[in-house]
Amino acid sequence: MKIPRHLLSVDDLTRESAIAILDTAAQLSQLSEGKMKKLPTLRGRAVVNLFYEDSTRTRISFETAAKRLSADVINFNAKGSSVSKGESLKDTALTLQAMGADAVIIRHPSSGAPQRLADSGWIKGPVINAGDGTRQHPTQALLDAFTMRNRFGGVGGGLDGLRLAIVGDILHSRVARSNIFLASMLGAKVTLIAPPTLLPVEIGEWPVEVSYRIDESIEEFDVVMPLRIQRERMNQGFFPTEREFSRHYGLNIDRVAKMKPEAVILHPGPMNRGVEIDASSADSARSLIVDQVANGVFVRMAVLYLLMAGSHELPENALDQERA
Ligand code: CP
């Protein structure tokens, strides 16, 4: 089973390699319940968090994941660095490589920046995309798949037959673009629910159904995932007001009451409570939003482990061997 050299997009994964990452994350989550929270796997290796955009969950969870694998972590934030003096991505990357970076996790506002880093050879080790522009956020999709599989499936399986609704600002969302293709590859049926102005033109080529009204079909889904309105990527008005958007598309207690009894709510975060989701929905018993954050650490440990541990083939009982 082949694990890619870099993780730049969910397109780098096959169903088999995605399931291998989810299964490895499941093993790691069990280890964390035991006495031994830390593995020696990446001792002496340096992981760089290269963040050109703000982040809470992704940056901290990659840092936690790397530390649990005993790696050294170097945190680079563009704010407060020589990027403000005009230093390029190339020179920043060459500087980090010279300091001994063994892997680079990059978040960048420009779609394609992680691909450039991987293709250039400026960084010798694996490059992991932690979100680039509106394009991809593959580890978010993996942790979302892990969370859905924990609830509805099991180790070794995919998301076959699951109905997932992604609601809101699809146009600007790298989370949507990653989830649509990964969840579909794992067997889920994905529906996008949004006003036409927040849907990209290319949806005709995507493996999705589209609806413009949340109230028409909310009772059909196993998972409902509202997305934040990404004001920072908008240069024009895409809807009249946030209040109007919330009235037509926001997840609220009345809409949650119409969901299937076993259906759950996911949100990649950060949330804008009162806009795409109200507090009672975010904090309800159906919400797996906090589980997503916890699962993010295990999934990122699995990604670092599989990309950095030396072999791109996952040996049988690899983690048992680590513990021995
Ligand atoms: N979901 C996500 O990427 O959150 P952060 O921006 O806080 O990393």
CSV table of C-alpha atoms and ligand atoms in Angstrom, one decimal:
chain,number,residue,atom,x,y,z
A,1,MET,CA,0.0,0.0,0.0
A,2,LYS,CA,1.5,3.3,-1.2
A,3,ILE,CA,1.6,6.4,1.0
A,4,PRO,CA,2.3,9.6,-1.0
A,5,ARG,CA,5.7,11.4,-0.5
A,6,HIS,CA,3.8,14.7,0.1
A,7,LEU,CA,0.3,15.4,1.2
A,8,LEU,CA,-0.8,18.4,-0.9
A,9,SER,CA,-4.3,17.4,-1.8
A,10,VAL,CA,-6.8,14.6,-1.2
A,11,ASP,CA,-6.1,13.8,-4.8
A,12,ASP,CA,-2.8,12.4,-3.6
A,13,LEU,CA,-4.7,9.6,-1.8
A,14,THR,CA,-6.4,6.5,-2.9
A,15,ARG,CA,-9.2,4.9,-1.0
A,16,GLU,CA,-6.8,2.4,0.3
A,17,SER,CA,-4.2,4.9,1.5
A,18,ALA,CA,-6.9,7.1,3.0
A,19,ILE,CA,-8.2,4.2,5.0
A,20,ALA,CA,-4.7,3.2,6.0
A,21,ILE,CA,-4.2,6.8,7.5
A,22,LEU,CA,-7.6,6.5,9.3
A,23,ASP,CA,-6.7,3.1,10.6
A,24,THR,CA,-3.3,4.3,11.8
A,25,ALA,CA,-5.0,7.3,13.5
A,26,ALA,CA,-7.4,4.8,15.2
A,27,GLN,CA,-4.4,2.8,16.5
A,28,LEU,CA,-2.8,6.0,17.8
A,29,SER,CA,-6.0,7.2,19.5
A,30,GLN,CA,-6.0,3.9,21.4
A,31,LEU,CA,-2.4,4.3,22.4
A,32,SER,CA,-3.3,7.8,23.8
A,33,GLU,CA,-5.8,6.2,26.1
A,34,GLY,CA,-3.1,4.1,27.6
A,35,LYS,CA,-0.1,5.0,29.7
A,36,MET,CA,2.2,5.6,26.8
A,37,LYS,CA,1.1,8.9,25.2
A,38,LYS,CA,4.4,9.6,23.5
A,39,LEU,CA,6.1,7.4,20.8
A,40,PRO,CA,9.8,7.7,20.0
A,41,THR,CA,9.2,7.3,16.3
A,42,LEU,CA,10.4,10.8,15.1
A,43,ARG,CA,13.1,11.4,17.8
A,44,GLY,CA,15.8,13.6,16.4
A,45,ARG,CA,13.7,14.8,13.4
A,46,ALA,CA,12.6,18.4,13.0
A,47,VAL,CA,9.1,19.4,11.8
A,48,VAL,CA,8.5,23.0,10.7
A,49,ASN,CA,5.1,24.6,11.0
A,50,LEU,CA,5.3,27.3,8.2
A,51,PHE,CA,2.2,29.4,8.6
A,52,TYR,CA,1.5,32.4,6.4
A,53,GLU,CA,-2.1,32.6,7.5
A,54,ASP,CA,-3.7,32.5,11.0
A,55,SER,CA,-4.7,29.2,12.6
A,56,THR,CA,-5.7,27.9,15.9
A,57,ARG,CA,-6.7,24.2,15.5
A,58,THR,CA,-4.4,23.1,12.6
A,59,ARG,CA,-1.2,24.7,13.8
A,60,ILE,CA,-1.6,23.6,17.4
A,61,SER,CA,-2.7,20.1,16.5
A,62,PHE,CA,0.2,19.5,14.1
A,63,GLU,CA,2.5,20.8,16.9
A,64,THR,CA,0.9,18.4,19.4
A,65,ALA,CA,1.0,15.5,16.9
A,66,ALA,CA,4.7,16.0,16.1
A,67,LYS,CA,5.6,16.3,19.8
A,68,ARG,CA,3.7,13.1,20.6
A,69,LEU,CA,5.9,11.4,18.1
A,70,SER,CA,9.0,12.9,19.8
A,71,ALA,CA,9.9,15.3,16.9
A,72,ASP,CA,11.3,18.7,17.5
A,73,VAL,CA,8.9,21.4,16.3
A,74,ILE,CA,9.9,24.8,14.8
A,75,ASN,CA,7.0,27.2,14.6
A,76,PHE,CA,7.3,29.9,11.9
A,77,ASN,CA,4.6,32.5,11.6
A,78,ALA,CA,4.9,35.0,8.7
A,79,LYS,CA,3.7,37.7,11.0
A,80,GLY,CA,6.8,38.9,12.9
A,81,SER,CA,9.2,37.2,10.5
A,82,SER,CA,11.4,38.5,7.7
A,83,VAL,CA,8.5,38.0,5.2
A,84,SER,CA,7.4,41.5,6.3
A,85,LYS,CA,10.8,42.7,4.9
A,86,GLY,CA,10.0,41.1,1.5
A,87,GLU,CA,11.6,37.7,1.9
A,88,SER,CA,10.3,35.2,-0.7
A,89,LEU,CA,8.8,31.7,-0.1
A,90,LYS,CA,12.0,30.3,-1.8
A,91,ASP,CA,14.4,32.1,0.5
A,92,THR,CA,12.3,31.3,3.6
A,93,ALA,CA,12.2,27.6,2.6
A,94,LEU,CA,16.0,27.4,1.8
A,95,THR,CA,16.6,29.0,5.3
A,96,LEU,CA,14.5,26.4,7.0
A,97,GLN,CA,16.1,23.6,5.1
A,98,ALA,CA,19.6,24.9,6.0
A,99,MET,CA,18.5,24.7,9.7
A,100,GLY,CA,17.6,21.0,9.3
A,101,ALA,CA,13.9,20.8,8.5
A,102,ASP,CA,12.9,17.2,7.9
A,103,ALA,CA,9.3,18.0,7.0
A,104,VAL,CA,7.4,21.2,6.4
A,105,ILE,CA,3.7,21.8,7.1
A,106,ILE,CA,2.6,24.9,5.2
A,107,ARG,CA,-0.5,27.1,5.3
A,108,HIS,CA,-0.6,29.8,2.7
A,109,PRO,CA,-3.2,32.2,1.4
A,110,SER,CA,-2.2,31.4,-2.2
A,111,SER,CA,-3.7,28.3,-3.8
A,112,GLY,CA,-0.8,26.1,-5.0
A,113,ALA,CA,2.0,27.4,-2.6
A,114,PRO,CA,2.4,23.9,-1.0
A,115,GLN,CA,2.7,22.3,-4.5
A,116,ARG,CA,5.4,24.9,-5.4
A,117,LEU,CA,7.3,24.0,-2.3
A,118,ALA,CA,7.1,20.3,-3.0
A,119,ASP,CA,8.0,20.6,-6.7
A,120,SER,CA,10.8,23.0,-6.2
A,121,GLY,CA,13.2,20.8,-4.2
A,122,TRP,CA,13.8,23.7,-1.8
A,123,ILE,CA,12.6,21.3,0.9
A,124,LYS,CA,14.1,17.8,0.9
A,125,GLY,CA,11.5,16.1,3.1
A,126,PRO,CA,7.7,15.7,2.9
A,127,VAL,CA,5.5,18.8,2.4
A,128,ILE,CA,2.1,18.7,4.1
A,129,ASN,CA,-0.6,21.2,3.1
A,130,ALA,CA,-2.3,22.7,6.1
A,131,GLY,CA,-4.6,24.8,3.9
A,132,ASP,CA,-3.8,26.8,0.7
A,133,GLY,CA,-6.2,29.6,-0.4
A,134,THR,CA,-9.5,28.2,-1.5
A,135,ARG,CA,-8.0,25.0,-2.8
A,136,GLN,CA,-7.2,22.2,-0.3
A,137,HIS,CA,-7.0,21.3,3.3
A,138,PRO,CA,-6.4,17.5,3.2
A,139,THR,CA,-5.8,16.8,6.9
A,140,GLN,CA,-9.1,18.6,7.7
A,141,ALA,CA,-11.0,16.2,5.4
A,142,LEU,CA,-9.2,13.2,6.9
A,143,LEU,CA,-10.1,14.2,10.4
A,144,ASP,CA,-13.7,14.8,9.3
A,145,ALA,CA,-13.7,11.4,7.7
A,146,PHE,CA,-12.2,9.9,10.9
A,147,THR,CA,-14.9,11.5,13.0
A,148,MET,CA,-17.7,10.4,10.7
A,149,ARG,CA,-16.3,6.8,10.5
A,150,ASN,CA,-16.0,6.7,14.3
A,151,ARG,CA,-19.7,7.4,14.6
A,152,PHE,CA,-21.2,5.5,11.7
A,153,GLY,CA,-18.6,3.0,10.5
A,154,GLY,CA,-15.6,1.1,11.8
A,155,VAL,CA,-11.9,0.5,11.5
A,156,GLY,CA,-10.9,-0.8,8.0
A,157,GLY,CA,-14.0,0.7,6.4
A,158,GLY,CA,-15.0,3.8,4.5
A,159,LEU,CA,-18.1,6.0,4.6
A,160,ASP,CA,-20.2,3.9,2.3
A,161,GLY,CA,-23.8,5.0,2.0
A,162,LEU,CA,-23.4,8.0,4.4
A,163,ARG,CA,-25.3,11.1,3.5
A,164,LEU,CA,-23.3,14.3,4.1
A,165,ALA,CA,-24.6,17.8,3.7
A,166,ILE,CA,-22.1,20.7,3.4
A,167,VAL,CA,-23.9,24.0,4.0
A,168,GLY,CA,-23.0,27.7,3.3
A,169,ASP,CA,-19.9,29.3,1.8
A,170,ILE,CA,-18.7,26.5,-0.6
A,171,LEU,CA,-17.2,29.1,-3.0
A,172,HIS,CA,-14.4,30.1,-0.7
A,173,SER,CA,-13.9,26.9,1.2
A,174,ARG,CA,-10.9,24.6,0.9
A,175,VAL,CA,-12.5,22.4,3.5
A,176,ALA,CA,-15.5,21.8,1.2
A,177,ARG,CA,-13.2,21.1,-1.8
A,178,SER,CA,-11.3,18.5,0.3
A,179,ASN,CA,-14.3,16.9,2.0
A,180,ILE,CA,-16.3,16.6,-1.2
A,181,PHE,CA,-13.6,14.5,-2.9
A,182,LEU,CA,-12.4,12.5,0.1
A,183,ALA,CA,-15.8,11.7,1.4
A,184,SER,CA,-17.0,10.7,-2.1
A,185,MET,CA,-14.0,8.5,-2.6
A,186,LEU,CA,-14.8,6.8,0.7
A,187,GLY,CA,-18.3,6.1,-0.5
A,188,ALA,CA,-20.4,9.0,1.0
A,189,LYS,CA,-23.0,10.8,-1.0
A,190,VAL,CA,-22.4,14.6,-0.7
A,191,THR,CA,-25.0,17.3,-1.1
A,192,LEU,CA,-24.0,21.0,-1.2
A,193,ILE,CA,-26.6,23.4,0.2
A,194,ALA,CA,-26.0,27.1,-0.5
A,195,PRO,CA,-27.3,30.2,-2.3
A,196,PRO,CA,-26.2,30.2,-6.0
A,197,THR,CA,-23.8,33.1,-5.3
A,198,LEU,CA,-21.8,30.9,-2.8
A,199,LEU,CA,-21.4,28.0,-5.2
A,200,PRO,CA,-18.5,27.8,-7.7
A,201,VAL,CA,-19.1,27.4,-11.4
A,202,GLU,CA,-17.2,24.1,-11.5
A,203,ILE,CA,-19.8,22.2,-9.3
A,204,GLY,CA,-21.2,20.6,-12.4
A,205,GLU,CA,-18.0,18.5,-12.6
A,206,TRP,CA,-18.0,17.5,-8.9
A,207,PRO,CA,-19.5,14.3,-7.5
A,208,VAL,CA,-22.2,16.2,-5.6
A,209,GLU,CA,-25.9,17.0,-5.6
A,210,VAL,CA,-26.9,20.6,-5.1
A,211,SER,CA,-29.8,22.2,-3.2
A,212,TYR,CA,-30.6,25.8,-2.6
A,213,ARG,CA,-32.8,25.3,0.4
A,214,ILE,CA,-31.8,23.7,3.6
A,215,ASP,CA,-35.4,23.1,4.8
A,216,GLU,CA,-36.2,20.9,1.8
A,217,SER,CA,-34.0,18.0,2.8
A,218,ILE,CA,-32.3,18.4,6.2
A,219,GLU,CA,-34.1,15.3,7.5
A,220,GLU,CA,-32.3,13.1,4.9
A,221,PHE,CA,-28.7,13.6,6.1
A,222,ASP,CA,-26.6,11.6,8.6
A,223,VAL,CA,-24.1,14.5,8.9
A,224,VAL,CA,-24.7,18.2,8.5
A,225,MET,CA,-21.6,20.4,8.2
A,226,PRO,CA,-22.2,24.2,8.2
A,227,LEU,CA,-19.3,26.3,7.0
A,228,ARG,CA,-18.2,29.8,8.1
A,229,ILE,CA,-18.7,32.7,5.7
A,230,GLN,CA,-15.2,33.6,4.7
A,231,ARG,CA,-15.3,37.4,4.7
A,232,GLU,CA,-11.6,37.6,4.4
A,233,ARG,CA,-11.7,36.1,0.9
A,234,MET,CA,-14.7,38.2,-0.3
A,235,ASN,CA,-14.3,41.3,-2.4
A,236,GLN,CA,-18.0,41.8,-3.1
A,237,GLY,CA,-21.4,41.2,-1.6
A,238,PHE,CA,-22.5,37.6,-2.0
A,239,PHE,CA,-25.7,37.8,0.1
A,240,PRO,CA,-27.7,40.8,1.4
A,241,THR,CA,-26.9,40.5,5.2
A,242,GLU,CA,-25.5,37.9,7.6
A,243,ARG,CA,-28.9,37.9,9.3
A,244,GLU,CA,-30.6,37.1,6.0
A,245,PHE,CA,-28.0,34.3,5.3
A,246,SER,CA,-28.6,32.9,8.8
A,247,ARG,CA,-32.4,32.9,8.4
A,248,HIS,CA,-32.2,30.9,5.1
A,249,TYR,CA,-29.1,28.7,5.7
A,250,GLY,CA,-28.1,28.9,9.4
A,251,LEU,CA,-28.3,25.7,11.5
A,252,ASN,CA,-30.6,26.4,14.4
A,253,ILE,CA,-32.6,24.5,17.0
A,254,ASP,CA,-35.7,24.2,14.7
A,255,ARG,CA,-33.6,22.8,11.9
A,256,VAL,CA,-31.7,20.5,14.2
A,257,ALA,CA,-35.1,19.2,15.5
A,258,LYS,CA,-35.9,18.0,11.9
A,259,MET,CA,-32.7,16.0,11.5
A,260,LYS,CA,-32.7,12.2,11.8
A,261,PRO,CA,-32.5,11.1,15.4
A,262,GLU,CA,-29.0,9.7,14.9
A,263,ALA,CA,-27.7,12.5,12.7
A,264,VAL,CA,-24.8,14.6,13.8
A,265,ILE,CA,-23.3,18.1,13.3
A,266,LEU,CA,-19.7,18.7,12.2
A,267,HIS,CA,-18.0,22.1,11.8
A,268,PRO,CA,-14.3,22.6,10.8
A,269,GLY,CA,-14.0,25.7,12.9
A,270,PRO,CA,-13.6,28.5,13.6
A,271,MET,CA,-17.3,29.0,14.1
A,272,ASN,CA,-19.2,32.3,13.8
A,273,ARG,CA,-21.9,31.5,16.3
A,274,GLY,CA,-25.2,33.1,15.4
A,275,VAL,CA,-24.3,33.2,11.6
A,276,GLU,CA,-23.9,29.7,10.1
A,277,ILE,CA,-24.7,27.9,13.4
A,278,ASP,CA,-26.4,29.0,16.6
A,279,ALA,CA,-25.1,28.3,20.0
A,280,SER,CA,-27.8,25.7,20.9
A,281,SER,CA,-26.8,23.6,17.8
A,282,ALA,CA,-23.1,24.0,18.3
A,283,ASP,CA,-23.4,22.9,21.9
A,284,SER,CA,-26.0,20.2,21.4
A,285,ALA,CA,-25.6,16.5,22.1
A,286,ARG,CA,-25.5,16.0,18.3
A,287,SER,CA,-22.4,18.2,17.9
A,288,LEU,CA,-19.1,16.4,17.3
A,289,ILE,CA,-17.2,19.7,16.9
A,290,VAL,CA,-15.0,19.1,19.9
A,291,ASP,CA,-14.4,15.5,18.9
A,292,GLN,CA,-13.2,16.8,15.5
A,293,VAL,CA,-10.5,18.8,17.2
A,294,ALA,CA,-9.4,15.8,19.4
A,295,ASN,CA,-9.4,13.5,16.4
A,296,GLY,CA,-7.3,16.1,14.4
A,297,VAL,CA,-4.3,15.3,16.6
A,298,PHE,CA,-4.5,11.5,15.9
A,299,VAL,CA,-5.0,12.0,12.2
A,300,ARG,CA,-2.0,14.4,12.0
A,301,MET,CA,0.1,12.0,14.0
A,302,ALA,CA,-0.8,9.3,11.5
A,303,VAL,CA,0.1,11.5,8.6
A,304,LEU,CA,3.5,12.5,10.1
A,305,TYR,CA,4.2,8.9,11.0
A,306,LEU,CA,3.4,7.5,7.6
A,307,LEU,CA,5.2,10.3,5.6
A,308,MET,CA,8.2,10.6,7.8
A,309,ALA,CA,9.0,7.3,9.5
A,310,GLY,CA,11.2,6.2,6.6
A,311,SER,CA,9.2,3.7,4.6
A,312,HIS,CA,6.3,4.6,2.5
A,313,GLU,CA,4.9,1.1,3.0
A,314,LEU,CA,3.0,0.6,6.2
A,315,PRO,CA,4.4,-2.6,7.8
A,316,GLU,CA,2.1,-5.0,9.6
A,317,ASN,CA,1.8,-4.1,13.3
A,318,ALA,CA,4.1,-1.1,12.8
A,319,LEU,CA,2.9,0.6,15.9
A,320,ASP,CA,3.2,-2.5,18.0
A,321,GLN,CA,6.8,-2.7,16.8
A,322,GLU,CA,7.3,0.9,17.9
A,323,ARG,CA,6.1,0.1,21.4
A,324,ALA,CA,8.2,-3.0,21.8
B,1,CP,N1,-10.3,24.1,10.6
B,1,CP,C1,-9.2,24.9,10.6
B,1,CP,O1,-8.4,24.9,9.7
B,1,CP,O2,-9.1,25.8,11.7
B,1,CP,P1,-7.9,26.8,12.0
B,1,CP,O3,-8.0,27.9,10.9
B,1,CP,O4,-8.1,27.3,13.4
B,1,CP,O5,-6.6,26.0,11.8
